[in-house]
Tab-separated table of C-alpha atoms and ligand atoms in Angstrom:
chain	number	residue	atom	x	y	z
Q	61	MET	CA	23.022	-14.523	-7.592
Q	62	SER	CA	20.875	-13.758	-10.231
Q	63	GLU	CA	22.726	-16.162	-12.771
Q	64	ARG	CA	22.309	-19.124	-10.376
Q	65	THR	CA	19.507	-21.365	-11.294
Q	66	MET	CA	17.211	-22.091	-8.542
Q	67	THR	CA	17.900	-25.438	-7.032
Q	68	ALA	CA	15.800	-27.446	-4.609
Q	69	THR	CA	18.101	-26.095	-1.643
Q	70	ASP	CA	17.528	-22.450	-2.645
Q	71	GLU	CA	13.784	-22.843	-2.626
Q	72	LEU	CA	13.733	-24.264	0.683
Q	73	ARG	CA	16.004	-21.314	1.902
Q	74	SER	CA	13.421	-18.987	0.256
Q	75	LYS	CA	10.459	-20.485	2.084
Q	76	VAL	CA	12.603	-20.722	5.621
Q	77	GLY	CA	13.836	-16.864	4.593
Q	78	MET	CA	9.899	-15.975	4.425
Q	79	GLU	CA	8.985	-17.876	7.627
Q	80	PHE	CA	12.327	-15.738	9.402
Q	81	ILE	CA	10.953	-12.494	8.102
Q	82	ILE	CA	7.209	-13.215	9.496
Q	83	ARG	CA	8.472	-14.547	12.984
Q	84	PHE	CA	11.245	-12.254	13.370
Q	85	TYR	CA	9.085	-9.193	12.657
Q	86	ARG	CA	6.354	-10.363	14.980
Q	87	MET	CA	9.063	-10.397	17.463
Q	88	LEU	CA	10.215	-7.235	16.554
Q	89	LYS	CA	6.917	-5.455	16.916
Q	90	GLY	CA	6.073	-7.125	20.165
Q	91	ALA	CA	9.470	-5.721	21.553
Q	92	ILE	CA	8.263	-2.553	20.683
Q	93	PHE	CA	5.554	-2.574	23.078
Q	94	TYR	CA	6.350	-5.290	25.631
Q	95	ASP	CA	9.040	-5.528	28.136
Q	96	ARG	CA	11.451	-8.403	28.302
Q	97	GLN	CA	9.455	-10.060	30.941
Q	98	ASN	CA	6.429	-10.220	29.015
Q	99	VAL	CA	4.937	-13.747	27.737
Q	100	VAL	CA	3.893	-12.683	24.728
Q	101	VAL	CA	7.560	-11.731	23.644
Q	102	ASP	CA	8.794	-15.290	25.287
Q	103	GLN	CA	6.459	-16.823	22.835
Q	104	TYR	CA	7.501	-14.932	19.838
Q	105	ALA	CA	11.082	-15.691	20.486
Q	106	GLN	CA	10.444	-19.137	20.755
Q	107	ASP	CA	8.405	-19.432	17.298
Q	108	CYS	CA	11.227	-17.582	15.776
Q	109	LEU	CA	14.021	-19.894	17.512
Q	110	GLN	CA	12.326	-23.026	15.787
Q	111	THR	CA	12.924	-21.426	12.311
Q	112	ILE	CA	16.597	-20.280	12.938
Q	113	ASN	CA	18.047	-22.995	14.927
Q	114	PRO	CA	17.287	-26.068	12.657
Q	115	PHE	CA	18.378	-23.936	9.894
Q	116	ILE	CA	21.643	-23.101	11.516
Q	117	LYS	CA	22.040	-26.743	12.332
Q	118	SER	CA	21.758	-27.904	8.518
Q	119	GLU	CA	23.598	-25.192	7.200
Q	120	GLY	CA	26.210	-24.000	9.628
Q	121	ASN	CA	24.947	-20.303	9.748
Q	122	LEU	CA	22.194	-17.872	9.016
Q	123	VAL	CA	22.764	-14.795	7.012
Q	124	PHE	CA	19.836	-12.518	6.258
Q	125	LYS	CA	20.856	-10.024	4.118
Q	126	ILE	CA	18.775	-7.183	2.427
Q	127	ALA	CA	20.198	-5.974	-1.080
Q	128	ARG	CA	17.900	-3.406	-3.078
Q	129	ASP	CA	14.472	-4.051	-2.219
Q	130	HIS	CA	15.016	-7.805	-1.957
Q	131	GLY	CA	15.752	-10.269	1.057
Q	132	TYR	CA	18.225	-13.050	0.718
Q	133	LEU	CA	18.795	-15.929	3.134
Q	134	ASN	CA	22.270	-17.668	2.779
Q	135	VAL	CA	22.329	-15.952	-0.413
Q	136	ALA	CA	19.213	-17.546	-1.622
Q	137	LYS	CA	16.588	-14.845	-2.904
Q	138	ILE	CA	13.672	-14.861	-1.090
Q	139	GLN	CA	10.500	-15.131	-3.266
Q	140	VAL	CA	7.360	-13.495	-1.958
Q	141	ARG	CA	3.715	-14.561	-2.013
Q	142	ALA	CA	1.476	-11.685	-2.863
Q	143	ASP	CA	-0.432	-12.058	0.653
Q	144	HIS	CA	3.111	-12.101	2.263
Q	145	TYR	CA	4.139	-8.885	0.508
Q	146	PRO	CA	3.143	-6.307	3.174
Q	147	ILE	CA	5.065	-8.327	5.989
Q	148	PHE	CA	7.631	-8.705	3.807
Q	149	ARG	CA	8.020	-4.806	3.177
Q	150	GLY	CA	7.045	-4.072	6.734
Q	151	PHE	CA	9.928	-5.853	7.963
Q	152	LEU	CA	12.414	-4.549	5.439
Q	153	ASN	CA	11.533	-1.003	6.325
Q	154	GLU	CA	12.115	-1.719	10.183
Q	155	LEU	CA	15.679	-2.574	9.516
Q	156	LYS	CA	16.298	-0.121	6.718
Q	157	LYS	CA	15.157	2.888	8.672
Q	158	ARG	CA	17.761	1.569	11.485
Q	159	ARG	CA	20.420	0.996	8.648
Q	160	ILE	CA	20.859	-2.373	9.252
Q	161	GLY	CA	21.299	-4.665	6.134
Q	162	GLU	CA	22.152	-8.152	7.308
Q	163	ILE	CA	21.897	-10.329	10.047
Q	164	GLU	CA	24.212	-13.084	10.696
Q	165	ILE	CA	23.936	-15.933	13.293
Q	166	SER	CA	26.822	-18.404	13.132
Q	167	GLU	CA	25.559	-20.788	15.750
Q	168	GLU	CA	22.482	-21.689	17.479
Q	169	VAL	CA	21.124	-19.387	19.733
Q	170	SER	CA	19.327	-19.116	23.066
Q	171	GLN	CA	15.980	-17.458	23.703
Q	172	GLU	CA	17.612	-14.622	26.251
Q	173	HIS	CA	20.529	-14.047	23.512
Q	174	LEU	CA	17.811	-13.749	20.838
Q	175	LYS	CA	15.589	-11.246	22.972
Q	176	ASP	CA	19.103	-9.055	23.626
Q	177	LEU	CA	19.425	-8.619	19.921
Q	178	VAL	CA	15.842	-7.628	19.156
Q	179	TYR	CA	15.719	-5.132	22.305
Q	180	LEU	CA	19.201	-3.651	20.979
Q	181	LEU	CA	17.151	-3.573	17.458
Q	182	VAL	CA	14.210	-2.152	18.868
Q	183	GLY	CA	16.190	0.752	20.730
Q	184	LEU	CA	18.212	1.980	17.881
Q	185	GLU	CA	17.843	5.170	16.606
Q	186	GLU	CA	16.614	5.962	13.130
Q	187	ASN	CA	19.143	6.832	10.128
Q	188	ASN	CA	22.274	6.565	12.402
Q	189	GLU	CA	24.747	5.255	10.329
Q	190	SER	CA	26.683	3.506	13.048
Q	191	ASN	CA	23.727	1.547	14.419
Q	192	ASP	CA	25.313	-2.047	13.449
Q	193	LEU	CA	28.679	-1.085	15.253
Q	194	TYR	CA	27.064	-0.214	18.178
Q	195	VAL	CA	24.772	-3.327	18.276
Q	196	ASN	CA	27.728	-5.398	17.491
Q	197	LYS	CA	29.752	-3.824	20.429
Q	198	GLN	CA	27.016	-4.307	22.951
Q	199	LEU	CA	26.533	-7.938	21.964
Q	200	GLU	CA	30.181	-8.249	22.545
Q	201	TYR	CA	29.826	-6.814	26.039
Q	202	ARG	CA	27.374	-9.823	26.783
Q	203	GLY	CA	29.484	-12.071	25.685
Q	204	ILE	CA	27.406	-13.044	22.324
Q	205	ARG	CA	29.923	-13.401	19.394
Q	206	HIS	CA	27.984	-15.363	17.091
Q	207	ILE	CA	25.238	-12.714	16.355
Q	208	HIS	CA	26.714	-9.966	13.925
Q	209	LEU	CA	25.339	-7.049	12.208
Q	210	GLU	CA	26.323	-5.199	9.109
Q	211	LYS	CA	25.371	-1.912	8.078
Q	212	LEU	CA	22.779	-1.345	4.999
Q	213	GLU	CA	24.320	-1.177	1.537
Q	214	PHE	CA	23.392	1.274	-0.742
Q	215	PHE	CA	23.216	1.042	-4.307
Q	216	LYS	CA	23.860	3.579	-7.274
Q	217	ASP	CA	20.617	3.896	-8.218
Q	218	GLU	CA	18.860	3.928	-4.841
Q	219	GLU	CA	17.727	7.002	-3.424
Q	220	ILE	CA	19.505	7.514	-0.120
Q	221	ASP	CA	17.370	9.427	2.118
Q	222	VAL	CA	14.092	7.926	3.263
Q	223	ASP	CA	12.805	10.825	5.139
Q	224	SER	CA	9.049	10.580	5.542
Q	225	GLU	CA	8.342	14.353	5.304
Q	226	ASP	CA	10.028	14.489	1.996
Q	227	GLN	CA	8.139	11.282	0.874
Q	228	LYS	CA	4.925	13.383	2.091
Q	229	ARG	CA	5.439	16.404	0.269
Q	230	ARG	CA	6.753	14.459	-3.047
Q	231	SER	CA	3.550	12.399	-2.825
Q	232	LYS	CA	0.989	15.661	-2.606
Q	233	GLU	CA	3.032	17.044	-5.481
Q	234	VAL	CA	2.784	14.214	-7.559
Q	235	TYR	CA	-0.755	13.819	-6.693
Q	236	PHE	CA	-1.522	17.383	-7.531
Q	237	LYS	CA	0.468	17.823	-10.758
Q	238	SER	CA	-1.317	14.530	-11.869
Q	239	ILE	CA	-4.522	16.589	-11.414
Q	240	HIS	CA	-3.496	19.319	-13.291
Q	241	LEU	CA	-2.151	16.989	-16.113
Q	242	VAL	CA	-5.189	14.877	-16.269
Q	243	LYS	CA	-7.196	18.613	-16.555
Q	244	GLU	CA	-4.917	19.634	-19.431
Q	245	ILE	CA	-5.014	16.512	-21.195
Q	246	MET	CA	-8.924	15.911	-21.042
Q	247	GLU	CA	-9.073	19.654	-22.343
Q	248	ASN	CA	-6.934	19.384	-24.906
Q	249	VAL	CA	-8.724	15.951	-26.194
Q	250	THR	CA	-11.711	17.851	-26.841
Q	251	SER	CA	-9.924	20.578	-28.556
Q	252	GLN	CA	-7.567	18.096	-30.541
Q	253	LYS	CA	-4.257	19.967	-29.278
Q	254	VAL	CA	-1.112	18.234	-28.950
Q	255	LEU	CA	-1.076	15.934	-25.869
Q	256	ASN	CA	1.410	15.689	-23.113
Q	257	ILE	CA	2.526	12.507	-23.001
Q	258	ARG	CA	5.755	12.663	-21.664
Q	259	LYS	CA	4.897	14.554	-18.613
Q	260	ALA	CA	2.153	11.448	-17.826
Q	261	LYS	CA	4.856	8.926	-18.188
Q	262	ARG	CA	7.197	10.801	-15.822
Q	263	LEU	CA	4.569	11.693	-13.302
Q	264	MET	CA	3.398	7.850	-13.350
Q	265	GLN	CA	7.024	6.972	-12.733
Q	266	ASN	CA	7.537	9.416	-10.012
Q	267	ALA	CA	4.245	7.919	-8.258
Q	268	VAL	CA	5.406	4.644	-9.040
Q	269	ASN	CA	8.960	5.075	-6.842
Q	270	LEU	CA	7.014	6.779	-4.299
Q	271	ILE	CA	4.422	3.916	-3.739
Q	272	LEU	CA	7.227	1.553	-3.740
Q	273	ARG	CA	9.024	3.467	-1.028
Q	274	ASP	CA	5.632	3.523	1.088
Q	275	ASP	CA	2.493	4.146	-0.350
Q	276	SER	CA	0.416	5.579	2.552
Q	277	THR	CA	0.419	9.120	1.726
Q	278	LEU	CA	-0.785	8.531	-1.708
Q	279	LEU	CA	-3.489	6.170	-0.833
Q	280	GLY	CA	-4.355	8.493	1.708
Q	281	LEU	CA	-4.605	11.180	-0.403
Q	282	ALA	CA	-7.123	8.709	-2.687
Q	283	ASN	CA	-8.857	7.915	0.193
Q	284	ILE	CA	-10.075	11.227	1.127
Q	285	LYS	CA	-12.971	11.870	-1.008
Q	286	ASN	CA	-14.056	15.634	-0.505
Q	287	TYR	CA	-12.616	17.223	-3.780
Q	288	ASP	CA	-14.769	19.089	-5.704
Q	289	GLU	CA	-13.692	18.134	-9.471
Q	290	TYR	CA	-15.095	14.481	-9.712
Q	291	ILE	CA	-13.468	13.128	-12.605
Q	292	LEU	CA	-9.848	14.626	-12.119
Q	293	ASN	CA	-9.475	13.408	-8.552
Q	294	HIS	CA	-11.206	9.576	-9.573
Q	295	SER	CA	-8.616	9.787	-12.367
Q	296	VAL	CA	-5.491	9.948	-10.115
Q	297	ASN	CA	-6.931	8.008	-7.478
Q	298	VAL	CA	-7.558	5.030	-10.079
Q	299	ALA	CA	-3.862	5.290	-11.164
Q	300	ILE	CA	-2.792	5.229	-7.371
Q	301	TYR	CA	-4.968	2.147	-6.319
Q	302	ALA	CA	-3.900	0.489	-9.594
Q	303	ILE	CA	0.078	0.981	-9.128
Q	304	ALA	CA	-0.804	0.075	-5.365
Q	305	ILE	CA	-2.308	-2.997	-6.424
Q	306	GLY	CA	-0.116	-3.969	-8.954
Q	307	GLN	CA	3.073	-3.539	-6.315
Q	308	ARG	CA	1.532	-5.915	-4.376
Q	309	ILE	CA	0.992	-8.775	-6.971
Q	310	GLY	CA	4.732	-8.403	-8.016
Q	311	ILE	CA	4.167	-6.450	-11.674
Q	312	PRO	CA	7.581	-5.345	-12.560
Q	313	LYS	CA	8.384	-1.243	-12.336
Q	314	LYS	CA	8.123	-0.363	-15.712
Q	315	HIS	CA	4.976	-2.132	-16.392
Q	316	LEU	CA	3.469	-0.306	-12.870
Q	317	SER	CA	4.092	3.253	-14.850
Q	318	HIS	CA	2.263	1.971	-17.798
Q	319	LEU	CA	-0.494	0.620	-15.490
Q	320	GLY	CA	-0.577	4.115	-13.840
Q	321	THR	CA	-0.877	5.856	-16.835
Q	322	ALA	CA	-3.498	3.579	-18.096
Q	323	GLY	CA	-5.329	4.303	-14.886
Q	324	LEU	CA	-5.142	7.900	-15.197
Q	325	PHE	CA	-7.145	7.967	-18.765
Q	326	HIS	CA	-9.246	5.253	-18.301
Q	327	ASP	CA	-12.203	7.588	-18.314
Q	328	ILE	CA	-10.822	9.636	-21.409
Q	329	GLY	CA	-13.908	8.647	-23.051
Q	330	LYS	CA	-16.184	10.750	-21.114
Q	331	THR	CA	-14.855	13.915	-22.287
Q	332	LYS	CA	-17.361	13.453	-24.974
Q	333	ILE	CA	-19.953	12.904	-22.928
Q	334	PRO	CA	-22.034	16.252	-22.670
Q	335	LYS	CA	-21.671	18.022	-19.289
Q	336	GLU	CA	-25.285	18.130	-18.655
Q	337	ILE	CA	-25.349	14.362	-18.606
Q	338	LEU	CA	-22.554	14.015	-16.573
Q	339	ASN	CA	-23.593	16.372	-14.061
Q	340	LYS	CA	-27.247	15.701	-14.150
Q	341	THR	CA	-28.638	15.130	-10.705
Q	342	GLU	CA	-32.245	13.524	-11.544
Q	343	LYS	CA	-32.673	10.269	-12.849
Q	344	LEU	CA	-31.190	9.570	-16.348
Q	345	SER	CA	-33.268	8.547	-19.078
Q	346	PRO	CA	-32.445	5.313	-20.923
Q	347	GLU	CA	-31.111	7.473	-23.850
Q	348	GLU	CA	-28.772	8.991	-21.583
Q	349	TRP	CA	-27.723	5.832	-19.777
Q	350	ASN	CA	-26.668	4.912	-23.389
Q	351	ILE	CA	-24.544	7.513	-24.029
Q	352	ILE	CA	-22.938	7.226	-20.566
Q	353	ARG	CA	-22.340	3.604	-21.319
Q	354	ALA	CA	-20.654	4.128	-24.725
Q	355	HIS	CA	-17.595	6.032	-23.155
Q	356	PRO	CA	-15.256	2.991	-23.014
Q	357	ILE	CA	-15.550	2.408	-26.629
Q	358	VAL	CA	-15.364	6.176	-27.200
Q	359	GLY	CA	-12.098	6.177	-25.265
Q	360	THR	CA	-10.908	3.582	-27.311
Q	361	GLU	CA	-11.333	5.231	-30.246
Q	362	ILE	CA	-9.811	8.436	-28.825
Q	363	VAL	CA	-6.723	6.436	-27.585
Q	364	ILE	CA	-6.297	4.725	-30.870
Q	365	ARG	CA	-6.602	8.155	-32.829
Q	366	MET	CA	-3.587	9.502	-30.789
Q	367	LYS	CA	-0.236	8.364	-32.104
Q	368	GLU	CA	1.623	9.877	-29.227
Q	369	TRP	CA	1.298	7.077	-26.876
Q	370	GLY	CA	3.827	4.944	-28.808
Q	371	GLU	CA	4.278	1.727	-26.704
Q	372	LEU	CA	1.746	2.683	-24.130
Q	373	SER	CA	-0.826	2.408	-26.710
Q	374	THR	CA	-2.207	-1.424	-25.984
Q	375	ARG	CA	-2.345	-0.722	-22.410
Q	376	MET	CA	-4.356	2.695	-22.776
Q	377	ILE	CA	-6.562	0.340	-24.654
Q	378	GLN	CA	-7.084	-2.063	-21.928
Q	379	GLY	CA	-7.850	0.486	-19.626
Q	380	ALA	CA	-10.594	2.398	-21.611
Q	381	PHE	CA	-11.881	-0.680	-23.069
Q	382	GLU	CA	-11.949	-3.023	-20.300
Q	383	HIS	CA	-12.632	-1.158	-17.057
Q	384	HIS	CA	-16.978	-1.606	-17.331
Q	385	LEU	CA	-16.644	-5.322	-18.921
Q	386	ARG	CA	-16.410	-7.382	-15.633
Q	387	TYR	CA	-14.674	-10.241	-14.752
Q	388	ASP	CA	-17.600	-12.643	-16.190
Q	389	LEU	CA	-17.933	-10.216	-19.246
Q	390	GLY	CA	-21.509	-9.153	-17.460
Q	391	GLY	CA	-20.737	-5.570	-17.737
Q	392	TYR	CA	-20.522	-3.085	-20.940
Q	393	PRO	CA	-19.863	-3.032	-23.651
Q	394	LYS	CA	-21.441	-6.246	-25.022
Q	395	LEU	CA	-19.152	-8.279	-26.662
Q	396	SER	CA	-20.164	-10.644	-29.470
Q	397	GLN	CA	-16.932	-12.751	-28.956
Q	398	LYS	CA	-15.825	-14.203	-25.757
Q	399	GLN	CA	-12.676	-12.611	-24.716
Q	400	ASN	CA	-10.432	-12.514	-21.545
Q	401	ILE	CA	-10.157	-9.363	-19.819
Q	402	THR	CA	-6.407	-8.404	-19.390
Q	403	LEU	CA	-4.761	-8.194	-16.036
Q	404	MET	CA	-4.353	-4.591	-16.507
Q	405	GLY	CA	-8.152	-4.310	-17.060
Q	406	ARG	CA	-9.214	-6.296	-14.177
Q	407	ILE	CA	-6.773	-4.278	-11.925
Q	408	ILE	CA	-8.289	-0.656	-13.287
Q	409	THR	CA	-11.718	-2.487	-12.657
Q	410	LEU	CA	-11.389	-3.034	-9.172
Q	411	ALA	CA	-9.605	0.325	-8.754
Q	412	ASP	CA	-12.374	2.339	-10.527
Q	413	PHE	CA	-15.257	0.420	-8.925
Q	414	TYR	CA	-13.804	1.101	-5.423
Q	415	ASP	CA	-13.057	5.117	-5.970
Q	416	ALA	CA	-16.267	5.515	-7.859
Q	417	LEU	CA	-18.722	4.319	-5.197
Q	418	GLY	CA	-16.306	5.929	-2.334
Q	419	ARG	CA	-17.036	9.576	-3.508
Q	420	PRO	CA	-19.729	12.101	-3.612
Q	421	ARG	CA	-20.913	13.051	-7.252
Q	422	ALA	CA	-23.867	14.099	-9.429
Q	423	TYR	CA	-25.908	10.849	-9.355
Q	424	ASN	CA	-24.363	9.462	-6.020
Q	425	ARG	CA	-25.103	12.068	-3.691
Q	426	PHE	CA	-23.969	9.605	-0.639
Q	427	PRO	CA	-20.871	8.067	-0.823
Q	428	TYR	CA	-20.834	4.655	0.776
Q	429	VAL	CA	-18.381	3.756	3.535
Q	430	SER	CA	-15.166	1.697	2.404
Q	431	GLU	CA	-16.518	-1.140	4.685
Q	432	LYS	CA	-19.666	-1.490	2.551
Q	433	ILE	CA	-17.768	-1.338	-1.039
Q	434	LEU	CA	-15.415	-3.743	-0.019
Q	435	GLY	CA	-18.372	-6.234	0.993
Q	436	TRP	CA	-19.916	-5.880	-2.350
Q	437	MET	CA	-16.549	-6.447	-3.959
Q	438	MET	CA	-16.212	-9.661	-1.643
Q	439	GLU	CA	-19.771	-10.797	-2.675
Q	440	ARG	CA	-19.200	-9.981	-6.504
Q	441	SER	CA	-15.503	-11.732	-6.377
Q	442	GLY	CA	-15.311	-14.095	-9.058
Q	443	LYS	CA	-18.448	-12.534	-10.836
Q	444	ASP	CA	-17.551	-8.896	-11.245
Q	445	PHE	CA	-13.945	-8.848	-10.123
Q	446	ASP	CA	-10.956	-11.038	-10.261
Q	447	PRO	CA	-10.956	-13.156	-6.795
Q	448	LEU	CA	-7.190	-13.111	-6.301
Q	449	LEU	CA	-7.144	-9.429	-6.850
Q	450	VAL	CA	-9.995	-8.841	-4.439
Q	451	LYS	CA	-8.192	-10.280	-1.676
Q	452	VAL	CA	-5.154	-8.274	-2.330
Q	453	PHE	CA	-7.420	-5.161	-2.561
Q	454	VAL	CA	-8.994	-5.642	0.593
Q	455	ASN	CA	-5.755	-6.215	2.483
Q	456	MET	CA	-4.506	-3.323	0.985
Q	457	ILE	CA	-7.338	-1.121	2.029
Q	458	GLY	CA	-8.138	-2.310	5.212
Q	459	ILE	CA	-11.529	-2.033	6.785
Q	460	TYR	CA	-10.733	1.355	8.174
Q	461	PRO	CA	-8.996	2.868	5.245
Q	462	LEU	CA	-6.246	5.686	5.694
Q	463	GLY	CA	-8.118	8.888	6.629
Q	464	THR	CA	-10.802	7.457	8.192
Q	465	LEU	CA	-12.293	9.218	11.220
Q	466	VAL	CA	-13.243	6.569	13.908
Q	467	LEU	CA	-14.901	6.328	17.808
Q	468	LEU	CA	-12.841	4.267	19.658
Q	469	ASN	CA	-14.307	2.008	22.850
Q	470	THR	CA	-12.724	4.496	25.005
Q	471	ASN	CA	-14.741	7.263	23.848
Q	472	GLU	CA	-11.809	8.868	22.048
Q	473	MET	CA	-11.568	10.052	18.353
Q	474	GLY	CA	-8.944	9.451	16.050
Q	475	ILE	CA	-7.920	9.225	12.324
Q	476	VAL	CA	-6.674	6.030	10.992
Q	477	VAL	CA	-2.950	6.757	9.720
Q	478	ARG	CA	-1.675	3.338	8.847
Q	479	VAL	CA	-3.219	-0.073	8.106
Q	480	GLN	CA	-1.603	-3.339	9.509
Q	481	GLU	CA	0.558	-5.238	7.570
Q	482	GLU	CA	-1.088	-8.741	9.257
Q	483	SER	CA	-4.584	-9.246	7.634
Q	484	GLU	CA	-5.467	-10.625	10.996
Q	485	PHE	CA	-5.367	-7.352	12.521
Q	486	LEU	CA	-6.976	-5.294	9.688
Q	487	ASP	CA	-9.443	-3.850	12.018
Q	488	ARG	CA	-6.791	-2.518	14.284
Q	489	PRO	CA	-5.084	0.135	12.434
Q	490	LEU	CA	-2.675	2.789	13.926
Q	491	ILE	CA	-4.352	5.927	14.858
Q	492	ASP	CA	-3.759	9.347	15.611
Q	493	LEU	CA	-5.996	10.486	18.560
Q	494	LEU	CA	-7.517	13.941	18.233
Q	495	PHE	CA	-8.566	15.960	21.233
Q	496	TYR	CA	-10.667	18.959	21.437
Q	497	GLN	CA	-9.094	22.273	22.767
Q	498	ASP	CA	-9.070	25.834	21.952
Q	499	GLY	CA	-12.246	25.547	19.562
Q	500	TYR	CA	-10.739	22.381	17.265
Q	501	TYR	CA	-9.429	19.204	16.843
Q	502	GLN	CA	-5.939	18.759	17.627
Q	503	LYS	CA	-3.763	15.916	16.916
Q	504	GLY	CA	-2.596	13.792	19.968
Q	505	GLU	CA	-0.639	10.943	20.495
Q	506	ARG	CA	-0.335	8.077	17.903
Q	507	VAL	CA	-1.686	4.519	18.984
Q	508	ASP	CA	-1.700	1.110	18.022
Q	509	LEU	CA	-4.784	-0.892	18.148
Q	510	THR	CA	-3.095	-4.078	18.319
Q	511	GLU	CA	-1.577	-2.985	21.644
Q	512	ARG	CA	-2.730	-4.697	24.415
Q	513	ASP	CA	-3.103	-3.940	28.229
Q	514	ILE	CA	0.023	-5.952	30.177
Q	515	THR	CA	-2.168	-6.977	33.154
Q	516	THR	CA	-5.542	-8.142	31.447
Q	517	GLY	CA	-4.120	-9.242	27.847
Q	518	GLN	CA	-7.282	-7.240	26.510
Q	519	PHE	CA	-6.720	-5.076	23.611
Q	520	LYS	CA	-6.413	-1.456	24.988
Q	521	ARG	CA	-8.498	0.028	22.312
Q	522	SER	CA	-10.903	-1.102	19.810
Q	523	ILE	CA	-12.809	1.020	17.079
Q	524	VAL	CA	-16.531	1.201	17.839
Q	525	LYS	CA	-17.317	2.897	14.220
Q	526	ALA	CA	-16.397	4.992	11.370
Q	527	LEU	CA	-17.771	8.854	11.793
Q	528	ASP	CA	-18.616	11.487	8.984
Q	529	PRO	CA	-15.809	13.854	9.336
Q	530	ASN	CA	-18.324	16.829	8.031
Q	531	GLU	CA	-20.483	16.171	11.096
Q	532	TYR	CA	-17.504	17.035	13.437
Q	533	ALA	CA	-16.199	19.744	10.685
Q	534	ILE	CA	-12.820	17.988	10.412
Q	535	ASN	CA	-10.879	18.489	7.335
Q	536	ILE	CA	-9.036	15.007	7.237
Q	537	ALA	CA	-6.727	16.210	4.897
Q	538	GLU	CA	-5.084	18.672	7.271
Q	539	TYR	CA	-4.289	16.002	9.712
Q	540	LEU	CA	-3.138	13.345	7.466
Q	541	LEU	CA	-0.576	15.181	5.357
M	854	FE2	FE1	-15.789	4.434	-16.823
M	855	FE2	FE1	-14.079	5.506	-13.934
């Protein structure tokens, strides 16, 4: 496939492929909530047929296939735009966890047959190797011979077990190991010892692998802002946000780990700022501000002096030097010559700004809520920040980020555990409800805020506002991890 040049028809297949994914995925999710008789499902099925049937009419069949992390429609690779990426990944995950790798439709289909297929898919057990055989048999019983499924193929370099508990455990491990590593490296920078660069690279490669599979745990960890050592957590969070943005805009895997490492050490220049200034709670004097504002330059000097970075050196400099420059160069350090900020620098700027404002620290006692920070970012889009990246970032974080404690209009309380893939539902994430029993809050049912009441068509639950977990003595990490 990769040897073929992209022809006009392949381009069209790719376009139809994405449309197929969007519509099929919506129908699949509809089928999770509603029963077959529901009008919503009928509407989604009809939309889906408008993509499927004309395509079959012109090509003779439709074969959607997953190979590695790509989707193909009739052997043409589906190109995914940044804003479609979450939907694309969501759809692939739904099929992958049911071990389905291919859907083939060899004749035009009716709405009822399509619904048969979707309800069979939705009812499948996760990770069952014979799911494809089961669905094919069921379709056959119903006389549907023109729809056929194939098992998901695994490739040698792919890890087979996509176990969510394991993913959580490994995400936590990478997060806390990274914190230790940043601590070690930052300490050694000041004492001029040899640095463990290899370990940094390895950890960031692991982080990339985890984020590519499912970024919810690492993003969740980054969103919990109640750790004590600001600079360490901040460094790791910036790396995680940066990788997560990078993957959404299609940066290749190898460069993602470089981006992560650059994010991890963007503030390395702060190791030279006296602790009294960094931790000062009173207003800083102009001289003290100057010292703080010098950290991008100091950081760049540190990186240049360290030979160990090798090929990573350029990326590290971009992170350290550019992260306060701003998109229109209105930040610091002031440049004598006009210069463009690199993509890596623009990504790290965004990640750094978001994380820095969202957490308590010496000169910022009251962390701002995410909604407010994202609002500022949108306001400053095109001035401080790259407008395209702001869009991607806002979609990624959602109005209520993972781990937000929220009050619902049903008077229930819950924690945001997953942000929706579709941007129209940014304010309707998945929530784990909490209920108060035996003196503390316990985790209850998981609910999806896009769910509607079947009779009235109204949303069953909506968020009224975000709550401060400290006020309720709730440790979010306990529930999220
Ligand atoms: Fe900084
Ligand atoms: Fe920073």
